[in-house]
Coordinates of C-alpha atoms in Angstrom, one line a residue:
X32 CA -146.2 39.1 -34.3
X33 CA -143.8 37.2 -37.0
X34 CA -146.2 34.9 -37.6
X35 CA -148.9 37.4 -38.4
X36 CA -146.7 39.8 -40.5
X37 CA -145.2 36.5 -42.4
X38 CA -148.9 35.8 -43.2
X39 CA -149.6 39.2 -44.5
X40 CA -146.7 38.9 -46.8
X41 CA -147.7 35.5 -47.7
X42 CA -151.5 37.5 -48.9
X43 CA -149.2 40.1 -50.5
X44 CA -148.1 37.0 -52.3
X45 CA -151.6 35.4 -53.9
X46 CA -153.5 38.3 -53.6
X47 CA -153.4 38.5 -57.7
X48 CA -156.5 38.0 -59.9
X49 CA -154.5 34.6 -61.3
X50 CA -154.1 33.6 -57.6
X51 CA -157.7 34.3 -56.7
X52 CA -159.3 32.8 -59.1
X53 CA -157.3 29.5 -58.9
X54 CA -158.0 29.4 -55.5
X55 CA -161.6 30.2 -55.8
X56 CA -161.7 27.4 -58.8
X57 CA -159.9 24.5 -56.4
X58 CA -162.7 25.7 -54.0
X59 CA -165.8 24.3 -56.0
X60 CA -163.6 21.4 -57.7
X61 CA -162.8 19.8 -54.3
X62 CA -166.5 20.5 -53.3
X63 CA -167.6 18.5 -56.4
X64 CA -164.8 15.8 -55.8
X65 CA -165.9 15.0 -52.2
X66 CA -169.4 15.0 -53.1
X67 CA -168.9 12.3 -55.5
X68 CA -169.3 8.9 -53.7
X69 CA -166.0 7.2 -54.2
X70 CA -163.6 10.1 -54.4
X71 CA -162.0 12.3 -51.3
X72 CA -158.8 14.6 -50.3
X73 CA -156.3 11.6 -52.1
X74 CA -158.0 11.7 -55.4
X75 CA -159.2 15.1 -55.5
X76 CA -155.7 16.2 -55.0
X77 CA -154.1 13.6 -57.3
X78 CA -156.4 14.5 -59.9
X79 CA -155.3 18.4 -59.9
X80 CA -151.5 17.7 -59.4
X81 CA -150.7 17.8 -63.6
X82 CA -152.4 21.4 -63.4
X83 CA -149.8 22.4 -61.4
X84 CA -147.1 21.5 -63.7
X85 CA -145.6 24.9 -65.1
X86 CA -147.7 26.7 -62.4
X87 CA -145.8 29.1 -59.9
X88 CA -145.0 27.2 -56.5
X89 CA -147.1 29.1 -54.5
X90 CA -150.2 29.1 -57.2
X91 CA -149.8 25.5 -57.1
X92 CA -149.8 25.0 -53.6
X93 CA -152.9 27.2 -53.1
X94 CA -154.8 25.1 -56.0
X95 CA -153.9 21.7 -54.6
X96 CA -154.8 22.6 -50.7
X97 CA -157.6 24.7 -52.0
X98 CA -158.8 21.3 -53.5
X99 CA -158.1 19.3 -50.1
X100 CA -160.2 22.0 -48.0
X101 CA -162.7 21.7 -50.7
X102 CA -163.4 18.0 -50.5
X103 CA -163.7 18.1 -46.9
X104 CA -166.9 20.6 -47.7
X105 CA -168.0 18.5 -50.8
X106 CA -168.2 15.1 -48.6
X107 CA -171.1 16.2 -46.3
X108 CA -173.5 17.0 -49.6
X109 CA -174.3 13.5 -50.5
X110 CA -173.9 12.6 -47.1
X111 CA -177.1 15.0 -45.8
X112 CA -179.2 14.6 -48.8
X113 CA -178.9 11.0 -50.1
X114 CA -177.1 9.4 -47.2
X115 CA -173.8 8.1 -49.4
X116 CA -171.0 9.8 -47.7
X117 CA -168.5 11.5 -50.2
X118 CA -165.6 10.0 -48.0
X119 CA -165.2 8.6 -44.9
X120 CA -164.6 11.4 -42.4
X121 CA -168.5 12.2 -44.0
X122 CA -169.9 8.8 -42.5
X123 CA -170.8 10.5 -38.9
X124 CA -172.5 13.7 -41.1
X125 CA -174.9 11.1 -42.1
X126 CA -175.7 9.8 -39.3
X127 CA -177.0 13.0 -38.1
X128 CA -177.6 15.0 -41.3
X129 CA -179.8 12.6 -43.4
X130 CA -182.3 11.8 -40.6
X131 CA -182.3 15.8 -41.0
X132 CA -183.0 15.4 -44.6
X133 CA -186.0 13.3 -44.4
X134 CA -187.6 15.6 -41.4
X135 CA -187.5 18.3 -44.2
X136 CA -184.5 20.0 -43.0
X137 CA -182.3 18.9 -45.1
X138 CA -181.0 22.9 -46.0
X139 CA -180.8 24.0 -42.2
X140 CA -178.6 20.6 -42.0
X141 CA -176.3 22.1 -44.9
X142 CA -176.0 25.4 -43.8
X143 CA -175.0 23.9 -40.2
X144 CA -172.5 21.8 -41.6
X145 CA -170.8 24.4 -43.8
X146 CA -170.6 26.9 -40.5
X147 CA -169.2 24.4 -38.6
X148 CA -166.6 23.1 -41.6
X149 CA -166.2 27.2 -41.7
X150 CA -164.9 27.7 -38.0
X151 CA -163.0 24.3 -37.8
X152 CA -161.1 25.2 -40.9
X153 CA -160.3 28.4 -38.9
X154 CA -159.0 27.1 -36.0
X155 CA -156.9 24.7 -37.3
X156 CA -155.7 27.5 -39.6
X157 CA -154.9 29.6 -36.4
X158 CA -153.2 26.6 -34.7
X159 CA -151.4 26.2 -37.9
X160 CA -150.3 29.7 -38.3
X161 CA -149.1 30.5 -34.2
X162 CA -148.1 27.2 -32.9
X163 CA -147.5 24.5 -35.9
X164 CA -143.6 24.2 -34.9
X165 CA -144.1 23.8 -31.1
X166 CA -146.8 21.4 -31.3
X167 CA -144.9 19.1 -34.1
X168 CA -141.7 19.0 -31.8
X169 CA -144.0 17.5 -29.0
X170 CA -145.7 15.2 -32.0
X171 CA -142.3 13.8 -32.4
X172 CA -142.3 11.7 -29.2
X173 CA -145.3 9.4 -29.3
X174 CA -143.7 5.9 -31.2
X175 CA -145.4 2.8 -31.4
X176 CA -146.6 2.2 -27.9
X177 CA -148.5 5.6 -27.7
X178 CA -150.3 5.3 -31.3
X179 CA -151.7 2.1 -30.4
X180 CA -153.2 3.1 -27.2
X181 CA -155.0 5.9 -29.3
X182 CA -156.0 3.1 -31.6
X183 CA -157.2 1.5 -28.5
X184 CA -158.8 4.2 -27.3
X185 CA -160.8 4.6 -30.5
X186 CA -162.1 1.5 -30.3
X187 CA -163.1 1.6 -26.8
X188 CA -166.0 4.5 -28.1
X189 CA -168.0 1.7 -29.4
X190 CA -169.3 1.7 -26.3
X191 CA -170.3 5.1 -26.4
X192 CA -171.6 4.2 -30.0
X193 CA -173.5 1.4 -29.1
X194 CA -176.0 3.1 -26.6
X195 CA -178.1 0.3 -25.4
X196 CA -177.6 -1.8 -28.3
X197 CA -174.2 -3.0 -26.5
X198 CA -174.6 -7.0 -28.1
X199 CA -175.7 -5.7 -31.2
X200 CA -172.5 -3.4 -31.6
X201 CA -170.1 -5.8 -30.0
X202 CA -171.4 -8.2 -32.6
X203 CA -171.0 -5.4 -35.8
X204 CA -167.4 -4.7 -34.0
X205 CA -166.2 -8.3 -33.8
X206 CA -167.4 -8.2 -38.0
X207 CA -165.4 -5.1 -38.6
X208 CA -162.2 -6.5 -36.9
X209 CA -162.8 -9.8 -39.2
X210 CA -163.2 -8.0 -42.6
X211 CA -159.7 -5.3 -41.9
X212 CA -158.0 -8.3 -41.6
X213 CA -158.6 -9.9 -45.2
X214 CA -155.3 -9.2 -47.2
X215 CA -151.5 -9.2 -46.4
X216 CA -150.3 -8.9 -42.9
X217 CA -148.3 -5.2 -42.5
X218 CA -145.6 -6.9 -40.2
X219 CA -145.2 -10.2 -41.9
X220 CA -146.4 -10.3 -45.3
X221 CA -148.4 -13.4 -44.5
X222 CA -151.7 -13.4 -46.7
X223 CA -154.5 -13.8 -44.6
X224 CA -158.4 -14.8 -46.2
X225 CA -157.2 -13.7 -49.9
X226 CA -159.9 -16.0 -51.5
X227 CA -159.3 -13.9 -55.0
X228 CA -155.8 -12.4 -56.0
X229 CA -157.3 -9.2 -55.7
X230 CA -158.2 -9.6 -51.7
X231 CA -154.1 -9.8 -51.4
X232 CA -154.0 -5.8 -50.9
X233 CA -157.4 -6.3 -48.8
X234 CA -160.6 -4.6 -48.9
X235 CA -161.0 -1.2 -50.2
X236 CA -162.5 0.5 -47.2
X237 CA -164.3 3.2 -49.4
X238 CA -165.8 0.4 -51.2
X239 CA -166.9 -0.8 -48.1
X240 CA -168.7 2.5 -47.2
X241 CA -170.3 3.6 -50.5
X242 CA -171.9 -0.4 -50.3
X243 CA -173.0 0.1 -46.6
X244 CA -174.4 3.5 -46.9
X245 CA -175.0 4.5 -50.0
X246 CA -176.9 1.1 -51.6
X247 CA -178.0 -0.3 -48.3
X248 CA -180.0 3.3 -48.1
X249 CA -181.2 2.7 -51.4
X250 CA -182.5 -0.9 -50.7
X251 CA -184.2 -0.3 -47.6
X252 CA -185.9 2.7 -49.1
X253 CA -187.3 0.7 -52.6
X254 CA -188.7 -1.6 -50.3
X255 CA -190.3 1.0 -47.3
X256 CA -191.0 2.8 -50.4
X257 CA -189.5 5.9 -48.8
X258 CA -190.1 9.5 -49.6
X259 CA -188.4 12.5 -48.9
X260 CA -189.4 15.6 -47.6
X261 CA -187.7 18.4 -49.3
X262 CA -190.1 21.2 -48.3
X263 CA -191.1 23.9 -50.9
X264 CA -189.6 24.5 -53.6
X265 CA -188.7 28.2 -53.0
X266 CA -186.7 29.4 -49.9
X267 CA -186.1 31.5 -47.8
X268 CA -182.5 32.5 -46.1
X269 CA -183.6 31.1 -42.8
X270 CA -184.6 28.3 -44.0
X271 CA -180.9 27.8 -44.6
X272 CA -178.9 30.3 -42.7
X273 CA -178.6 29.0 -39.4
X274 CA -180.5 31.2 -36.3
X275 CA -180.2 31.7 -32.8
X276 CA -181.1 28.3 -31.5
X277 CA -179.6 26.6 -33.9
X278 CA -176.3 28.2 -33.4
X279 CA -176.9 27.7 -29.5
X280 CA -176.9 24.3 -29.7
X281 CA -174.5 24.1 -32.4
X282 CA -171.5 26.6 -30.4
X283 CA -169.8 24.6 -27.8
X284 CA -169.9 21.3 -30.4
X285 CA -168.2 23.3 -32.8
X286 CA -165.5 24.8 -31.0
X287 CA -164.6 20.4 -29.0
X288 CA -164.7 19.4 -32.5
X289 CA -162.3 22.5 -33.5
X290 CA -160.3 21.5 -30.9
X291 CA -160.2 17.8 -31.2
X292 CA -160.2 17.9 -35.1
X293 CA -156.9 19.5 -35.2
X294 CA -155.2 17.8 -32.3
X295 CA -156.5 14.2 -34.0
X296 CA -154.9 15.8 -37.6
X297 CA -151.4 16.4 -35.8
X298 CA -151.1 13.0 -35.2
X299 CA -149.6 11.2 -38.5
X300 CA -151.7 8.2 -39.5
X301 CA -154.4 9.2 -37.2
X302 CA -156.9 11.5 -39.9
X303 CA -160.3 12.8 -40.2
X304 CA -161.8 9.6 -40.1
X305 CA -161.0 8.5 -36.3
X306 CA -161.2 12.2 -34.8
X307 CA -165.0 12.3 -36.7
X308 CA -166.1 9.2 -34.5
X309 CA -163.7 10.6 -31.8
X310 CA -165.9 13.7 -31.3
X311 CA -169.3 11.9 -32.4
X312 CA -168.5 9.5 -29.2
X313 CA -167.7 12.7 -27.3
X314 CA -170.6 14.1 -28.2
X315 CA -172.9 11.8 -27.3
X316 CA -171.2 11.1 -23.8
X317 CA -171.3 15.1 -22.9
X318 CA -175.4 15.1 -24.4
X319 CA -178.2 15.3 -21.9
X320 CA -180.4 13.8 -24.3
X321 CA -178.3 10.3 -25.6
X322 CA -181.3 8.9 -26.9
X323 CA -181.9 11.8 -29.8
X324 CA -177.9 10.9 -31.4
X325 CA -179.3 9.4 -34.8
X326 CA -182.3 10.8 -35.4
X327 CA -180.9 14.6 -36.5
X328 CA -179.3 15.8 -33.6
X329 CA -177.7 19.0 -34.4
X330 CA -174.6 19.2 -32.1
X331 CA -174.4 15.6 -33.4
X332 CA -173.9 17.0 -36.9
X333 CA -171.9 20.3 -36.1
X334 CA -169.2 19.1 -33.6
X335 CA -168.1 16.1 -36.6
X336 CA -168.1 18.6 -39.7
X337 CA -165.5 21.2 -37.2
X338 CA -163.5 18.3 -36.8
X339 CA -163.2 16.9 -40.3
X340 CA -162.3 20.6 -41.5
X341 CA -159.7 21.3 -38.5
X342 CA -158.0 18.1 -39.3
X343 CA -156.8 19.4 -42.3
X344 CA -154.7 22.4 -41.4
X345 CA -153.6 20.2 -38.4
X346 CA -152.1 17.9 -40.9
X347 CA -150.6 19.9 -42.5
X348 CA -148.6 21.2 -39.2
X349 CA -146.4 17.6 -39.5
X350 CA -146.0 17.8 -42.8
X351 CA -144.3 21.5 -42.8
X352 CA -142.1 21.0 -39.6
X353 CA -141.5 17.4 -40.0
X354 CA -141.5 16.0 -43.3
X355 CA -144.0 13.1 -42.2
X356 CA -147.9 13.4 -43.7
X357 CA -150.9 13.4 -41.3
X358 CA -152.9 11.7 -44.0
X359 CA -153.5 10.4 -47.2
X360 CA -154.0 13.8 -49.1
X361 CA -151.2 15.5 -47.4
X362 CA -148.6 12.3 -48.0
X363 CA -149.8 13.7 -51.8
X364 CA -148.9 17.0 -50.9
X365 CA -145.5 16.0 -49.6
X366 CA -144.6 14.4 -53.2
X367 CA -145.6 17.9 -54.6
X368 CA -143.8 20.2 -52.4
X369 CA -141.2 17.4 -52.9
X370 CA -141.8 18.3 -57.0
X371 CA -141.5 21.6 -56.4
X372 CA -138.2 21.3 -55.4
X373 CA -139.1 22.2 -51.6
X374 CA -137.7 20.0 -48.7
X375 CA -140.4 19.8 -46.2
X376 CA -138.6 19.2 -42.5
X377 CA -137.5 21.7 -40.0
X378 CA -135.6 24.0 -42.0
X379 CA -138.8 24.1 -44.6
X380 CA -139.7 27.5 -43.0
X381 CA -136.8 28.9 -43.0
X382 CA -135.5 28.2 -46.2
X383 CA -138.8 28.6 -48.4
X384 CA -140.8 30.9 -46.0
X385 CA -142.5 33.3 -48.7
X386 CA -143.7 30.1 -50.4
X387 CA -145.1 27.6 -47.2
X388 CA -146.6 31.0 -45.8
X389 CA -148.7 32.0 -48.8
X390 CA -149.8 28.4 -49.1
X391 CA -151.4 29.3 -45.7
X392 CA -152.5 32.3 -46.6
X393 CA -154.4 30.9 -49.7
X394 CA -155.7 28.3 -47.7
X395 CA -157.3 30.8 -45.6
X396 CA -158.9 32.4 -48.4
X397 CA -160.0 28.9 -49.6
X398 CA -161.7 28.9 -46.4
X399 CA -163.3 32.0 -46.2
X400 CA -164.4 31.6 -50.2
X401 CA -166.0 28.1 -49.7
X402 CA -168.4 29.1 -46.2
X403 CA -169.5 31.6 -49.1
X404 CA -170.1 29.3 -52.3
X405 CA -171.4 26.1 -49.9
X406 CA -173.8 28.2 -48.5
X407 CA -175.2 30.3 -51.3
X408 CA -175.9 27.0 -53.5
X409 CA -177.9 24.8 -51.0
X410 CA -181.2 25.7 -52.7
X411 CA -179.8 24.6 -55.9
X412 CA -178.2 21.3 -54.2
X413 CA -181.8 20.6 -52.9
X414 CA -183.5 22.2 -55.6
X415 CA -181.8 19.6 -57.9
X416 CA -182.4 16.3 -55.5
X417 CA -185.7 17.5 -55.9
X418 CA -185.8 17.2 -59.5
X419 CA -184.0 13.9 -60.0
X420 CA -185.9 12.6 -56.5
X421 CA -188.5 9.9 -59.5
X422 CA -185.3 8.3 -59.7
X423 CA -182.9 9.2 -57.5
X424 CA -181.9 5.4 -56.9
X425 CA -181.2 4.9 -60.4
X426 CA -178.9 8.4 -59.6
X427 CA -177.7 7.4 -56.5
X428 CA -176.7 3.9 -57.4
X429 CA -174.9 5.3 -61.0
X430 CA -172.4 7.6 -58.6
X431 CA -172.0 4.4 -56.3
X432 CA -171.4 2.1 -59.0
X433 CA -168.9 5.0 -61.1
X434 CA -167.4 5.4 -57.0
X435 CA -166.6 2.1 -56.8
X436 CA -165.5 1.1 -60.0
X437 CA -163.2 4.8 -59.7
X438 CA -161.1 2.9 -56.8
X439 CA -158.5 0.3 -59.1
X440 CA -160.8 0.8 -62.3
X441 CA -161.7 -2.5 -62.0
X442 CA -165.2 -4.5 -61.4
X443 CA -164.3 -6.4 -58.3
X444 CA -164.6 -3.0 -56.1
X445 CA -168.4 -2.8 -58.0
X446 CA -169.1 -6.6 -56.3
X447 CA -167.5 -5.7 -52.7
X448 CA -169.8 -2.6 -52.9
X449 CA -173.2 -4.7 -53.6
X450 CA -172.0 -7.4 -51.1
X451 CA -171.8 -4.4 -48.2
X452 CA -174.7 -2.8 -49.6
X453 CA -176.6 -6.0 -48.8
X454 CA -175.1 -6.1 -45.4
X455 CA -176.2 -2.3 -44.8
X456 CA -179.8 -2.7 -46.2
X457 CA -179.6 -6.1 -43.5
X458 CA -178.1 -3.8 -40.8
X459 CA -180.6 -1.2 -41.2
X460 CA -183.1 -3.6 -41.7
X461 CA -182.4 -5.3 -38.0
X462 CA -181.5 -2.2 -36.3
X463 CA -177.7 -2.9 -36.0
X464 CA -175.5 -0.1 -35.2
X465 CA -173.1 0.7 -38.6
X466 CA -170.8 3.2 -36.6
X467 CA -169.3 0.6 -34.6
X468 CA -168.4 -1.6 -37.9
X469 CA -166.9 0.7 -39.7
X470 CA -164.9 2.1 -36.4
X471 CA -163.4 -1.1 -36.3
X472 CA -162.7 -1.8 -39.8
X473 CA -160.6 1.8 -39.8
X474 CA -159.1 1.1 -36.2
X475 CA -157.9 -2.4 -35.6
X476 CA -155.7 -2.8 -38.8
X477 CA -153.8 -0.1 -37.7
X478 CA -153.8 -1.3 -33.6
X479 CA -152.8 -4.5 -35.1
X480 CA -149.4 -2.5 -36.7
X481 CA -148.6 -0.9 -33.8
X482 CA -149.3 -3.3 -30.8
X483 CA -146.8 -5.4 -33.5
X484 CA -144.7 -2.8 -33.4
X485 CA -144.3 -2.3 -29.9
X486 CA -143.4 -5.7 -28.9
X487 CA -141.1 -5.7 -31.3
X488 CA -139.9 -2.5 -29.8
X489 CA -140.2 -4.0 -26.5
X490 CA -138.5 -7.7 -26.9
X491 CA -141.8 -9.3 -26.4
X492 CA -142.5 -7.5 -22.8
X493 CA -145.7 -5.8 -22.5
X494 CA -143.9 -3.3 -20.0
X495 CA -143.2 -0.9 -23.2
X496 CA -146.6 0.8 -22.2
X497 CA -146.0 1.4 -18.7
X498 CA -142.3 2.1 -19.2
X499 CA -143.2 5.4 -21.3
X500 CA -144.4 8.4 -19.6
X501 CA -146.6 9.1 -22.6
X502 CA -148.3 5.8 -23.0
X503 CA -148.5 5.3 -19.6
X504 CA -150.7 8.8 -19.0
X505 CA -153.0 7.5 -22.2
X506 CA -153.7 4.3 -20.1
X507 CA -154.6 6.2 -17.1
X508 CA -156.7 8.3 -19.5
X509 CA -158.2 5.4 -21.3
X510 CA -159.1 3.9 -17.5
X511 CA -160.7 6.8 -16.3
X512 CA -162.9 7.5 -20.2
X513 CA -164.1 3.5 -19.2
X514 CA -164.9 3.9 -15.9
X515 CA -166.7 7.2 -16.3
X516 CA -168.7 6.1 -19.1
X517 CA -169.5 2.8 -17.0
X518 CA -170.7 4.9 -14.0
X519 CA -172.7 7.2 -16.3
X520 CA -174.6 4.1 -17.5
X521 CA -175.1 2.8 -14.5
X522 CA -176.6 6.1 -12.8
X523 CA -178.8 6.6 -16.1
X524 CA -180.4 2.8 -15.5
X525 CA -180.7 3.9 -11.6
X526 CA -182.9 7.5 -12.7
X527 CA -184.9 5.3 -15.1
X528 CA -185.6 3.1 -12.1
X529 CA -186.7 5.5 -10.1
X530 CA -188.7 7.3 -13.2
X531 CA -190.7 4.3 -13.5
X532 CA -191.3 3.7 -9.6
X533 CA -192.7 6.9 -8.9
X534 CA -194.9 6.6 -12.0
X535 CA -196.1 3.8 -10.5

């Protein structure tokens, strides 16, 4: 009951006409931020932070998350209708979402998506508001040892990724691993494959997936000569408001990737990013039908946008109780509680209550206002691909090249993103799994920290990840997710065995 009375005072707080519509503004900013290829959560809420200066704390607060929740939205635009994801948690909304696009449900694939964003965003806001300090003091315990084995873990759903392509994503895997390891070591300092001063700091990774996605579509569509099908011009609200099958098949995705999405966010350093391909994994493990995954599957598409969105208010939950960010927007957001003269930690709750509690609460209005603007514009977001679709390359690759370039304002990012573009249009081309690539280019740098890490921890004995209740349970975990998904395959060979000999 504290919690929910706190939270009404912290809407007694923002419920102004001021407050409103700064909130309702940081809404459609952040949507526009993460739809732009290039841009996300870090530079949508850098870009706001001198507004706040003068600002109230709590008006502030609620424009700068209001911007964060907003970009997590704004990514899956771009991502459904041209296939160049905003950001990177938006990689696995392509996957599903632009195969969507070209079926001609491209604005059933939007409204989905924006449901789905909706209710995760909810329950991590619910998980934030009733149990953020219980589940940070158990947060506190996993060290080295037990972030790698997540790492691990991670890495270990390129199986589930790969379907039967197993060589072909080993193969993409073994790339990604190579190109997360170009620039200086974490540990050492040692440069590793830094051809050009500028590979010393490594290889941007967004570069990487505005190049892969978003100009590798491009290519492989001048030279198919690829059309989309964008229906009529007019429509109708079901052609964009979700209906009963839709939401049946879309329920028990979005309430695993509710789940997930906010557990994944607790973790600091962990992010949308991995819980997205987390869940995508998931998702195709629990499917009865595998083989549809990639050609607009729509629990595919709705379990991945829940988890982006709940990873958001479950970073946050660190960053209140603990002091330590979850991500790369909220490590923003600690330098501007920090300039607000706030102290995030423990005692942040207690000593600035009214403040951190009508942050929430104008984060839940953020929620609640951007379910409302996403979905009421999707006919003018495909109404307007549909005007620009005689040249939407020229379109697509101007916001890839202005993405890029965006990064370090500097032209090397525009020649890493035609050099991945290449690779993509290849990719696509040969029908080589990307998930699996960029899975491992996110992953296995930061493995690489923490196995480091915990050998250090351990004096060069491996027995640091059986020593520690915690790791220990994640190997046993780990086992178990292997051997299942090894007996799953093997059964699925065996039916299509039998299939075939009774056709015969």
């Amino acid at each position: 009951m504290d919690a929910l009375n706190n939270l009404m005072m912290g809407f007694g707080d923002i419920l102004t006409p001021f407050n409103i519509a700064v909130i309702f503004a940081a809404g459609l900013i952040g949507t526009v931020v993460g739809a732009l290829p290039g841009l996300g959560p870090s530079a949508g809420i850098a870009l706001m932070l001198p507004l706040t200066f003068g600002m109230p704390e709590a008006s502030g607060l609620c424009l700068l998350t209001g911007v964060y929740m907003g970009t997590m939205y704004g990514g899956r635009i771009t991502s459904i209708l041209i296939n160049a994801p905003g950001d990177a948690p938006a990689i696995i909304t392509a996957l599903e979402g632009y195969p969507m696009m070209q079926q001609g449900r491209g604005a059933m694939a939007l409204g989905i998506s924006a449901f789905s964003s909706f209710i995760g965003g909810l329950f991590g806001l619910l998980v934030l508001i009733f149990a953020a300090p219980v589940i940070a003091s158990y947060a506190i315990y996993l060290g080295p040892p037990e972030y790698f084995l997540l790492m691990a873990t991670g890495l270990a759903t390129v199986m589930l990724l790969a379907g039967d392509q197993i060589a072909k994503a080993f193969f993409v895997t073994c790339l990604g691993v190579l190109v997360s390891t170009f620039g200086s070591d974490y540990v050492s300092g040692q440069i590793r494959f830094a051809f050009v001063p500028e590979l010393i700091e490594g290889i941007d990774f967004v570069a990487i997936i505005i190049g892969l996605y978003g100009l590798g579509e491009v290519f492989y569509n001048l030279e198919k000569r690829v059309k989309l099908n964008l229906g009529k011009p007019g429509f109708r609200m079901k052609e964009f408001i979700p209906g009963k099958a839709e939401l049946s098949q879309a329920a028990a995705p979005t309430l695993r990737g509710s789940i997930l999405g906010t557990l994944i966010g607790i973790v600091p350093g962990a992010g949308a990013t991995v819980a997205t391909f987390l869940d995508y994994a998931m998702e195709k493990r629990l499917s009865k039908k595998p083989e549809t995954f990639g050609t607009g599957n729509i629990a595919g598409l709705a379990g991945p946008e829940a988890t982006n969105n709940a990873a958001v208010p479950g970073s946050l939950i660190p960053l209140i109780t603990l002091g330590i960010p979850g991500s790369g927007g909220t490590a923003i957001m600690l330098g501007a509680l920090i300039m607000f003269g706030l102290r995030p930690g423990p005692l942040l709750m207690t000593t600035s209550g009214d403040i951190v509690w009508a942050m929430i609460a104008g984060l839940v209005l953020a929620n609640a206002f951007l379910l409302a603007s996403n979905v009421l514009l999707i006919p003018v977001f495909v109404n307007l691909l549909r005007a620009v679709q005689g040249n939407l390359a020229n379109v697509v690759i101007a916001l890839c090249v202005v993405g890029a370039f965006s990064l370090a304002y500097s032209p090397f990012n525009i020649w890493i993103m035609l050099i991945f573009g290449l690779l993509g249009y290849l990719m696509k081309k040969n029908d080589y799994p990307t998930g699996p690539f960029i899975l491992a280019v996110v992953l296995a740098p930061l493995a690489e920290n923490y196995f480091r890490q915990s050998v250090m921890l351990g004096q060069g004995s491996a027995r640091i990840f059986l020593d520690r209740p915690i790791s220990l349970t994640i190997l046993i975990l780990m086992a178990l997710i292997i051997a299942l998904s090894i007996f799953g395959q093997v059964r699925a060979k065996r039916r299509a065995l039998r299939a075939g000999a009774d056709g015969e």
